[in-house]
Amino acid sequence: MSTAGHFIRCLAAVAWEAGKPLVMEEVEVAPPQKHEVRIKVHFTSLCHTDVCFWEAKGQTPLFPRIFGHEAGGVVESVGEGVTDLQSGDHVLTIFTGECGNCRHCHSEESNMCDLLRINTERGGMIHDGESRFSSNGKPIHHFLGTSTFSEFTVVHSGQVAKINPEAPLDKVCIVSCGLSTGLGATLNVAKPKRGQSVAIFGLGAVGLAAAEGARISGAGRIIGVDLNPNRFEEAKKFGVTDFVNPREHDKPVQQVIIEMTDGGVDRSVECTGSVQVMIQAFECVHEGWGVAVLVGVPRQDDAFRTHPMNFLNERTLKGSFFGNYKPKTDIPGVVEKYMNKELDLDKFITHAVPFSKINEAFDYMSKGECIRCVIDMGA
Ligand code: NAD
Ligand code: ZN
């Protein structure tokens, strides 16, 4: 019997309080409204952003809430006005969207949609501000418009990328966020040429994805910079050839890298969120052609300070949001890169848990033990 148009009762992992374990419980999921789709989530993975907002340190707490944004699933039903998706489509949910109608969506150069750009404060759907989730009649807030820690979720169709149905959802679910952010920062923005050197600052999931982009580009040398020496062994699998731990040097990191590379790296990608590191990443690129790309999210009161001469000497500084990928237009192509074996995703997936043990995924992430933990919604 079709569930379209009806409420669905299913299991969700609800966060009732900041930092407290998620509670597995039955929730009601309303049918999708205008421009929305309801998705059966098959696999979802945990990202730092989920953990940050669950801890709610420095963010406006919004509870109860269903977290989760990296996910692969199948469309169950679509709401009014949805023409590009239908029941049965294999999809990824994306934390930022593509409405197709705004100035950004019309520009070939931007992915910063006016309507559906990431909004961490919003707890309801754009259409009416209401939640599609409830528990015993009490509404539960959405997160990033995706809320994938639920067997079914409702998402704006502009935040849904339709992908190759042959793609294994337990692998490609990680393409939803961190992987694409780092990969795209290198492939779409830094654009290293074959044989060039690339420095990656911060070897978390995003930095390792940036390193994967450097490997795919045929970079000659990939220099990983991280304060955590445990990151280095792992990073070798990602093609990182050289390591720099700033703690092991008594001179500035940019100086160390300039000396290692006879004048500076050709490209650098910053994936830490530290403004000091952003400055290092810029100042270590070669005069004349070097390009630095900032990806990390800085603190609110940070200011980037460097001598203007660093620009006059023909270094370029850029920033990137979601790897400059347009969610609906470009993400299916990233999945294709995996399908044709150009992109390796398996090495990013270090852990897997059944949905019933989702709190363990939070433990792995909090302890810094995993790159990606994939949660099997059917187990
Ligand atoms: P992560 O915490 O897993 O990794 C960060 C790494 O940086 C860690 O290994 C840490 O040891 C290292 N590091 C921290 N300070 C350092 C320093 N001073 N020098 C060298 N290394 C240092 O984080 P992640 O999930 O990989 O995310 C990285 C950044 O990307 C975060 O700031 C995140 O908010 C940001 N992000 C940006 C976008 C975007 O679209 N621009 C999207 C997602 C995430
Ligand atoms: Zn738009």
Short mmCIF file of C-alpha atoms and ligand atoms in Angstrom, two decimals:
data_model
loop_
_atom_site.label_atom_id
_atom_site.label_comp_id
_atom_site.label_asym_id
_atom_site.label_seq_id
_atom_site.Cartn_x
_atom_site.Cartn_y
_atom_site.Cartn_z
CA MET A 1 0.00 0.00 0.00
CA SER A 2 1.33 3.42 -0.89
CA THR A 3 2.26 5.67 2.02
CA ALA A 4 2.09 8.81 -0.17
CA GLY A 5 -0.10 11.51 1.33
CA HIS A 6 -0.21 9.81 4.74
CA PHE A 7 1.71 10.36 7.95
CA ILE A 8 4.46 7.76 8.42
CA ARG A 9 5.40 6.44 11.84
CA CYS A 10 9.05 5.44 12.00
CA LEU A 11 12.12 5.39 14.22
CA ALA A 12 14.22 8.49 14.69
CA ALA A 13 17.16 9.37 16.93
CA VAL A 14 15.95 12.48 18.73
CA ALA A 15 18.26 14.92 20.53
CA TRP A 16 16.23 16.24 23.47
CA GLU A 17 19.05 18.11 25.20
CA ALA A 18 22.47 19.47 24.31
CA GLY A 19 25.21 16.88 24.66
CA LYS A 20 22.85 14.13 25.94
CA PRO A 21 22.66 10.78 24.11
CA LEU A 22 20.12 10.69 21.29
CA VAL A 23 16.90 8.82 22.12
CA MET A 24 15.60 6.22 19.66
CA GLU A 25 11.86 6.66 19.45
CA GLU A 26 8.89 6.50 17.17
CA VAL A 27 8.04 9.78 15.45
CA GLU A 28 5.42 10.87 12.95
CA VAL A 29 6.63 12.23 9.65
CA ALA A 30 4.12 14.40 7.77
CA PRO A 31 3.69 14.13 3.98
CA PRO A 32 5.91 16.45 1.91
CA GLN A 33 4.39 19.87 1.17
CA LYS A 34 5.02 22.22 -1.76
CA HIS A 35 8.51 21.71 -3.30
CA GLU A 36 9.36 19.03 -0.74
CA VAL A 37 10.14 15.34 -0.98
CA ARG A 38 9.92 12.59 1.60
CA ILE A 39 12.91 10.26 1.59
CA LYS A 40 13.52 6.83 3.08
CA VAL A 41 17.02 7.20 4.47
CA HIS A 42 19.17 4.11 3.84
CA PHE A 43 22.58 5.24 5.05
CA THR A 44 23.68 8.40 6.83
CA SER A 45 27.09 9.41 8.14
CA LEU A 46 28.11 11.60 11.01
CA CYS A 47 29.92 14.90 10.43
CA HIS A 48 31.51 17.33 12.91
CA THR A 49 28.77 19.86 12.23
CA ASP A 50 26.19 17.47 13.72
CA VAL A 51 28.35 17.03 16.81
CA CYS A 52 28.93 20.80 17.17
CA PHE A 53 25.24 21.66 17.09
CA TRP A 54 24.33 18.72 19.31
CA GLU A 55 26.86 19.99 21.89
CA ALA A 56 25.46 23.51 21.25
CA LYS A 57 28.55 25.22 22.65
CA GLY A 58 28.57 28.68 21.10
CA GLN A 59 25.45 27.96 19.01
CA THR A 60 21.85 28.84 19.74
CA PRO A 61 20.45 25.65 21.28
CA LEU A 62 17.38 24.35 19.45
CA PHE A 63 15.88 21.19 20.96
CA PRO A 64 14.32 18.71 20.55
CA ARG A 65 15.96 18.26 17.18
CA ILE A 66 16.75 15.53 14.67
CA PHE A 67 20.32 15.94 13.46
CA GLY A 68 22.04 14.39 10.43
CA HIS A 69 22.78 15.79 6.99
CA GLU A 70 25.06 13.41 5.07
CA ALA A 71 22.78 10.73 3.69
CA GLY A 72 21.77 8.51 0.83
CA GLY A 73 18.22 7.28 0.40
CA VAL A 74 15.29 6.69 -1.90
CA VAL A 75 12.42 9.10 -2.59
CA GLU A 76 9.17 7.79 -1.04
CA SER A 77 6.85 10.56 -2.28
CA VAL A 78 6.96 14.11 -3.59
CA GLY A 79 4.95 17.21 -2.78
CA GLU A 80 3.20 19.70 -5.04
CA GLY A 81 5.34 21.38 -7.68
CA VAL A 82 8.18 18.83 -7.62
CA THR A 83 8.88 17.92 -11.22
CA ASP A 84 12.50 16.73 -11.23
CA LEU A 85 12.17 13.92 -8.69
CA GLN A 86 9.83 11.00 -8.27
CA SER A 87 9.18 8.07 -6.00
CA GLY A 88 11.99 5.50 -6.31
CA ASP A 89 14.76 7.95 -7.25
CA HIS A 90 18.09 7.39 -5.47
CA VAL A 91 19.22 10.62 -3.86
CA LEU A 92 21.68 12.36 -1.57
CA THR A 93 20.50 15.06 0.84
CA ILE A 94 22.59 18.24 0.86
CA PHE A 95 22.86 20.79 3.70
CA THR A 96 22.82 23.68 1.25
CA GLY A 97 20.59 23.93 -1.79
CA GLU A 98 20.07 25.00 -5.36
CA CYS A 99 16.70 26.63 -6.02
CA GLY A 100 17.49 27.13 -9.70
CA ASN A 101 15.91 30.58 -9.81
CA CYS A 102 18.08 33.05 -7.91
CA ARG A 103 21.07 35.12 -9.12
CA HIS A 104 23.49 32.63 -7.61
CA CYS A 105 21.81 29.64 -9.20
CA HIS A 106 21.77 31.46 -12.55
CA SER A 107 25.48 32.22 -12.27
CA GLU A 108 27.82 29.49 -13.49
CA GLU A 109 30.33 30.66 -10.92
CA SER A 110 28.37 30.45 -7.68
CA ASN A 111 26.79 27.75 -5.52
CA MET A 112 25.57 30.13 -2.83
CA CYS A 113 21.83 29.95 -3.51
CA ASP A 114 19.87 32.85 -1.98
CA LEU A 115 16.89 30.70 -0.99
CA LEU A 116 18.48 27.49 0.22
CA ARG A 117 21.97 28.44 1.40
CA ILE A 118 22.94 26.68 4.65
CA ASN A 119 20.95 27.92 7.63
CA THR A 120 21.82 26.36 10.97
CA GLU A 121 19.23 28.36 12.94
CA ARG A 122 16.15 27.24 11.03
CA GLY A 123 14.18 24.49 12.75
CA GLY A 124 11.23 24.28 10.33
CA MET A 125 10.66 23.94 6.60
CA ILE A 126 10.98 26.99 4.34
CA HIS A 127 7.50 26.60 2.87
CA ASP A 128 5.57 27.31 6.10
CA GLY A 129 8.18 27.42 8.89
CA GLU A 130 6.61 24.29 10.40
CA SER A 131 8.23 21.00 11.31
CA ARG A 132 7.27 17.78 9.53
CA PHE A 133 8.33 15.71 12.58
CA SER A 134 6.42 15.16 15.79
CA SER A 135 6.63 12.94 18.84
CA ASN A 136 3.35 12.44 20.73
CA GLY A 137 2.04 15.60 19.09
CA LYS A 138 5.07 17.71 20.04
CA PRO A 139 6.97 19.16 17.06
CA ILE A 140 10.66 18.27 16.68
CA HIS A 141 13.01 20.73 14.99
CA HIS A 142 14.74 20.00 11.71
CA PHE A 143 18.50 20.47 11.25
CA LEU A 144 19.99 22.00 8.07
CA GLY A 145 16.75 21.11 6.31
CA THR A 146 17.88 17.49 6.14
CA SER A 147 17.45 15.69 9.54
CA THR A 148 18.65 12.33 8.32
CA PHE A 149 18.86 10.55 11.70
CA SER A 150 15.33 9.31 11.02
CA GLU A 151 14.13 6.40 8.89
CA PHE A 152 12.09 8.92 6.87
CA THR A 153 12.73 12.62 6.45
CA VAL A 154 11.25 15.54 4.52
CA VAL A 155 13.64 17.77 2.54
CA HIS A 156 13.20 20.71 0.16
CA SER A 157 13.62 19.36 -3.38
CA GLY A 158 16.37 21.95 -3.98
CA GLN A 159 18.47 20.13 -1.35
CA VAL A 160 18.18 16.75 -3.03
CA ALA A 161 20.65 15.46 -5.61
CA LYS A 162 19.40 12.65 -7.83
CA ILE A 163 22.20 10.12 -8.34
CA ASN A 164 22.97 6.97 -10.30
CA PRO A 165 20.73 4.21 -8.86
CA GLU A 166 23.62 1.74 -9.24
CA ALA A 167 25.75 3.70 -6.73
CA PRO A 168 26.10 1.96 -3.33
CA LEU A 169 24.38 4.27 -0.85
CA ASP A 170 26.51 2.99 2.06
CA LYS A 171 29.54 4.53 0.32
CA VAL A 172 28.28 7.54 -1.61
CA CYS A 173 26.33 8.95 1.37
CA ILE A 174 29.61 10.60 2.46
CA VAL A 175 29.64 12.66 -0.75
CA SER A 176 26.83 14.75 0.80
CA CYS A 177 29.08 17.15 2.74
CA GLY A 178 32.66 16.89 4.03
CA LEU A 179 34.01 14.82 1.17
CA SER A 180 32.75 17.17 -1.53
CA THR A 181 33.83 20.23 0.44
CA GLY A 182 37.49 19.18 0.51
CA LEU A 183 37.54 17.50 -2.88
CA GLY A 184 35.97 20.48 -4.63
CA ALA A 185 38.23 22.99 -2.86
CA THR A 186 41.15 21.31 -4.63
CA LEU A 187 39.56 20.26 -7.94
CA ASN A 188 37.37 23.30 -8.54
CA VAL A 189 39.22 26.13 -6.83
CA ALA A 190 42.92 25.40 -6.20
CA LYS A 191 43.09 23.47 -9.51
CA PRO A 192 46.64 22.11 -9.22
CA LYS A 193 48.30 21.13 -12.47
CA ARG A 194 49.85 17.69 -12.94
CA GLY A 195 53.16 17.45 -11.08
CA GLN A 196 52.57 20.53 -8.90
CA SER A 197 53.00 20.63 -5.13
CA VAL A 198 50.00 21.05 -2.82
CA ALA A 199 50.04 21.74 0.92
CA ILE A 200 47.00 20.63 2.91
CA PHE A 201 46.57 22.26 6.32
CA GLY A 202 44.49 20.10 8.68
CA LEU A 203 44.12 16.39 8.00
CA GLY A 204 40.56 15.83 9.23
CA ALA A 205 37.88 14.52 6.88
CA VAL A 206 37.79 17.74 4.87
CA GLY A 207 41.60 18.00 4.56
CA LEU A 208 41.92 14.35 3.55
CA ALA A 209 39.26 14.93 0.90
CA ALA A 210 41.30 17.92 -0.32
CA ALA A 211 44.32 15.57 -0.46
CA GLU A 212 42.24 13.11 -2.50
CA GLY A 213 41.56 15.98 -4.92
CA ALA A 214 45.30 16.62 -5.15
CA ARG A 215 45.94 12.92 -5.84
CA ILE A 216 43.28 12.89 -8.58
CA SER A 217 44.85 16.03 -10.10
CA GLY A 218 48.19 14.21 -10.33
CA ALA A 219 49.96 16.49 -7.86
CA GLY A 220 53.65 15.64 -7.57
CA ARG A 221 54.00 16.32 -3.90
CA ILE A 222 51.26 16.54 -1.27
CA ILE A 223 52.42 18.08 2.00
CA GLY A 224 50.16 17.45 4.99
CA VAL A 225 50.32 19.85 7.94
CA ASP A 226 48.73 18.91 11.25
CA LEU A 227 49.43 19.31 14.97
CA ASN A 228 48.17 15.80 15.64
CA PRO A 229 50.93 13.29 14.78
CA ASN A 230 48.36 10.45 14.72
CA ARG A 231 46.97 11.95 11.51
CA PHE A 232 50.12 11.28 9.54
CA GLU A 233 49.98 7.49 9.27
CA GLU A 234 46.37 7.67 8.05
CA ALA A 235 47.20 10.46 5.60
CA LYS A 236 49.66 8.25 3.67
CA LYS A 237 46.68 6.27 2.37
CA PHE A 238 45.43 9.52 0.90
CA GLY A 239 48.57 10.12 -1.11
CA VAL A 240 50.14 12.58 1.33
CA THR A 241 53.89 12.38 0.64
CA ASP A 242 55.39 14.78 3.20
CA PHE A 243 54.37 15.74 6.72
CA VAL A 244 54.92 18.87 8.72
CA ASN A 245 54.03 19.09 12.38
CA PRO A 246 54.30 22.77 13.31
CA ARG A 247 55.15 21.74 16.90
CA GLU A 248 58.38 20.13 15.71
CA HIS A 249 59.77 23.35 14.24
CA ASP A 250 60.96 26.53 15.89
CA LYS A 251 60.28 28.70 12.84
CA PRO A 252 56.96 29.65 11.27
CA VAL A 253 55.35 26.85 9.24
CA GLN A 254 55.27 29.01 6.11
CA GLN A 255 59.08 29.31 6.35
CA VAL A 256 59.45 25.54 6.79
CA ILE A 257 57.35 24.89 3.69
CA ILE A 258 59.08 27.56 1.60
CA GLU A 259 62.42 25.92 2.41
CA MET A 260 61.12 22.41 1.67
CA THR A 261 59.83 23.45 -1.74
CA ASP A 262 62.44 25.86 -3.03
CA GLY A 263 60.29 28.98 -2.70
CA GLY A 264 56.80 27.77 -1.82
CA VAL A 265 54.09 25.33 -2.82
CA ASP A 266 52.10 25.79 -6.01
CA ARG A 267 48.76 25.37 -4.20
CA SER A 268 47.56 25.19 -0.61
CA VAL A 269 44.22 24.30 0.95
CA GLU A 270 43.40 25.30 4.53
CA CYS A 271 41.01 22.93 6.35
CA THR A 272 41.33 23.82 10.05
CA GLY A 273 39.24 26.93 10.77
CA SER A 274 42.19 28.60 12.55
CA VAL A 275 42.88 32.11 11.25
CA GLN A 276 46.60 31.69 12.02
CA VAL A 277 46.65 28.63 9.81
CA MET A 278 44.81 30.54 7.07
CA ILE A 279 47.61 33.11 7.08
CA GLN A 280 50.24 30.34 6.99
CA ALA A 281 48.45 28.65 4.09
CA PHE A 282 48.49 31.90 2.12
CA GLU A 283 52.06 32.94 2.89
CA CYS A 284 53.54 29.53 1.98
CA VAL A 285 52.45 29.59 -1.69
CA HIS A 286 54.96 30.47 -4.35
CA GLU A 287 55.25 34.02 -5.66
CA GLY A 288 54.10 34.52 -9.23
CA TRP A 289 51.53 31.73 -9.41
CA GLY A 290 50.70 30.28 -5.98
CA VAL A 291 47.03 29.89 -5.05
CA ALA A 292 45.74 29.36 -1.49
CA VAL A 293 42.18 28.24 -0.77
CA LEU A 294 40.45 28.72 2.60
CA VAL A 295 37.85 26.14 3.62
CA GLY A 296 37.83 26.13 7.45
CA VAL A 297 35.16 28.16 9.22
CA PRO A 298 36.81 30.85 11.38
CA ARG A 299 35.61 32.32 14.67
CA GLN A 300 33.34 35.34 14.53
CA ASP A 301 35.90 37.94 15.65
CA ASP A 302 38.84 36.65 13.58
CA ALA A 303 40.69 38.96 11.19
CA PHE A 304 43.08 37.89 8.44
CA ARG A 305 46.34 39.89 8.62
CA THR A 306 49.08 39.69 6.02
CA HIS A 307 51.33 42.20 4.27
CA PRO A 308 49.76 43.45 1.00
CA MET A 309 53.09 42.77 -0.69
CA ASN A 310 52.19 39.08 -0.50
CA PHE A 311 49.41 39.82 -3.00
CA LEU A 312 51.47 42.17 -5.15
CA ASN A 313 53.97 39.36 -5.55
CA GLU A 314 51.23 37.51 -7.41
CA ARG A 315 49.92 35.13 -4.84
CA THR A 316 46.18 34.47 -4.98
CA LEU A 317 43.87 33.91 -2.02
CA LYS A 318 40.48 32.29 -2.51
CA GLY A 319 37.77 30.81 -0.30
CA SER A 320 35.40 27.97 -1.01
CA PHE A 321 31.97 26.94 0.21
CA PHE A 322 30.96 23.28 -0.28
CA GLY A 323 33.85 22.83 -2.71
CA ASN A 324 32.11 25.24 -5.12
CA TYR A 325 29.81 22.40 -6.14
CA LYS A 326 26.22 23.21 -7.06
CA PRO A 327 24.33 20.59 -5.04
CA LYS A 328 21.86 19.37 -7.65
CA THR A 329 23.84 20.07 -10.82
CA ASP A 330 27.30 18.87 -9.79
CA ILE A 331 27.01 16.28 -7.01
CA PRO A 332 25.71 13.48 -9.28
CA GLY A 333 29.00 13.91 -11.18
CA VAL A 334 31.04 13.39 -8.01
CA VAL A 335 29.18 10.10 -7.52
CA GLU A 336 30.08 9.18 -11.11
CA LYS A 337 33.76 9.81 -10.32
CA TYR A 338 33.41 7.12 -7.64
CA MET A 339 31.57 4.81 -10.02
CA ASN A 340 34.32 5.05 -12.63
CA LYS A 341 36.98 4.50 -9.95
CA GLU A 342 38.57 7.91 -10.30
CA LEU A 343 37.59 8.82 -6.74
CA ASP A 344 38.26 6.49 -3.80
CA LEU A 345 35.66 6.78 -1.02
CA ASP A 346 36.24 3.53 0.86
CA LYS A 347 39.32 4.77 2.69
CA PHE A 348 37.27 7.58 4.29
CA ILE A 349 34.86 5.13 5.92
CA THR A 350 36.68 3.95 9.03
CA HIS A 351 33.64 2.92 11.10
CA ALA A 352 30.11 1.59 10.63
CA VAL A 353 27.28 1.13 13.14
CA PRO A 354 23.62 0.06 12.99
CA PHE A 355 21.07 2.85 13.55
CA SER A 356 20.29 1.49 17.03
CA LYS A 357 23.90 2.28 18.04
CA ILE A 358 24.07 5.78 16.60
CA ASN A 359 25.37 7.18 19.91
CA GLU A 360 28.56 5.15 19.39
CA ALA A 361 29.19 7.12 16.22
CA PHE A 362 29.13 10.30 18.33
CA ASP A 363 31.71 8.74 20.68
CA TYR A 364 34.06 7.83 17.82
CA MET A 365 33.77 11.33 16.35
CA SER A 366 34.18 13.12 19.70
CA LYS A 367 37.33 11.12 20.47
CA GLY A 368 38.78 11.94 17.04
CA GLU A 369 38.96 8.22 16.26
CA CYS A 370 37.20 8.21 12.94
CA ILE A 371 37.13 9.95 9.60
CA ARG A 372 33.63 8.85 8.71
CA CYS A 373 31.26 6.51 10.54
CA VAL A 374 28.41 5.28 8.35
CA ILE A 375 25.10 4.53 10.08
CA ASP A 376 23.00 1.73 8.57
CA MET A 377 19.35 2.75 8.94
CA GLY A 378 18.15 -0.74 8.07
CA ALA A 379 20.16 -2.53 10.75
P1 NAD B 1 38.62 18.18 11.85
O1 NAD B 1 38.55 18.77 13.21
O2 NAD B 1 38.36 16.73 11.66
O3 NAD B 1 40.06 18.44 11.25
C1 NAD B 1 40.81 19.58 11.50
C2 NAD B 1 42.28 19.16 11.60
O4 NAD B 1 43.05 20.37 11.71
C3 NAD B 1 42.61 18.30 12.81
O5 NAD B 1 43.30 17.13 12.42
C4 NAD B 1 43.48 19.22 13.67
O6 NAD B 1 44.49 18.50 14.40
C5 NAD B 1 44.09 20.15 12.63
N1 NAD B 1 44.53 21.43 13.17
C6 NAD B 1 43.88 22.23 14.06
N2 NAD B 1 44.61 23.32 14.32
C7 NAD B 1 45.74 23.24 13.58
C8 NAD B 1 46.88 24.05 13.44
N3 NAD B 1 47.02 25.18 14.14
N4 NAD B 1 47.86 23.64 12.59
C9 NAD B 1 47.73 22.48 11.90
N5 NAD B 1 46.68 21.66 12.02
C10 NAD B 1 45.70 22.02 12.85
O7 NAD B 1 37.65 19.07 10.93
P2 NAD B 1 36.99 18.76 9.52
O8 NAD B 1 35.68 18.09 9.71
O9 NAD B 1 37.99 18.12 8.62
O10 NAD B 1 36.66 20.26 9.03
C11 NAD B 1 37.73 21.16 8.75
C12 NAD B 1 37.20 22.58 8.64
O11 NAD B 1 36.36 22.72 7.50
C13 NAD B 1 36.35 23.05 9.83
O12 NAD B 1 36.70 24.39 10.15
C14 NAD B 1 34.95 22.99 9.28
O13 NAD B 1 34.08 23.89 9.96
C15 NAD B 1 35.20 23.42 7.87
N6 NAD B 1 34.12 23.15 6.89
C16 NAD B 1 33.98 24.08 5.89
C17 NAD B 1 33.02 23.90 4.90
C18 NAD B 1 32.91 24.90 3.78
O14 NAD B 1 32.02 24.74 2.94
N7 NAD B 1 33.79 25.91 3.68
C19 NAD B 1 32.20 22.75 4.94
C20 NAD B 1 32.40 21.80 5.96
C21 NAD B 1 33.36 22.01 6.92
ZN ZN B 2 19.08 29.63 -5.73
#
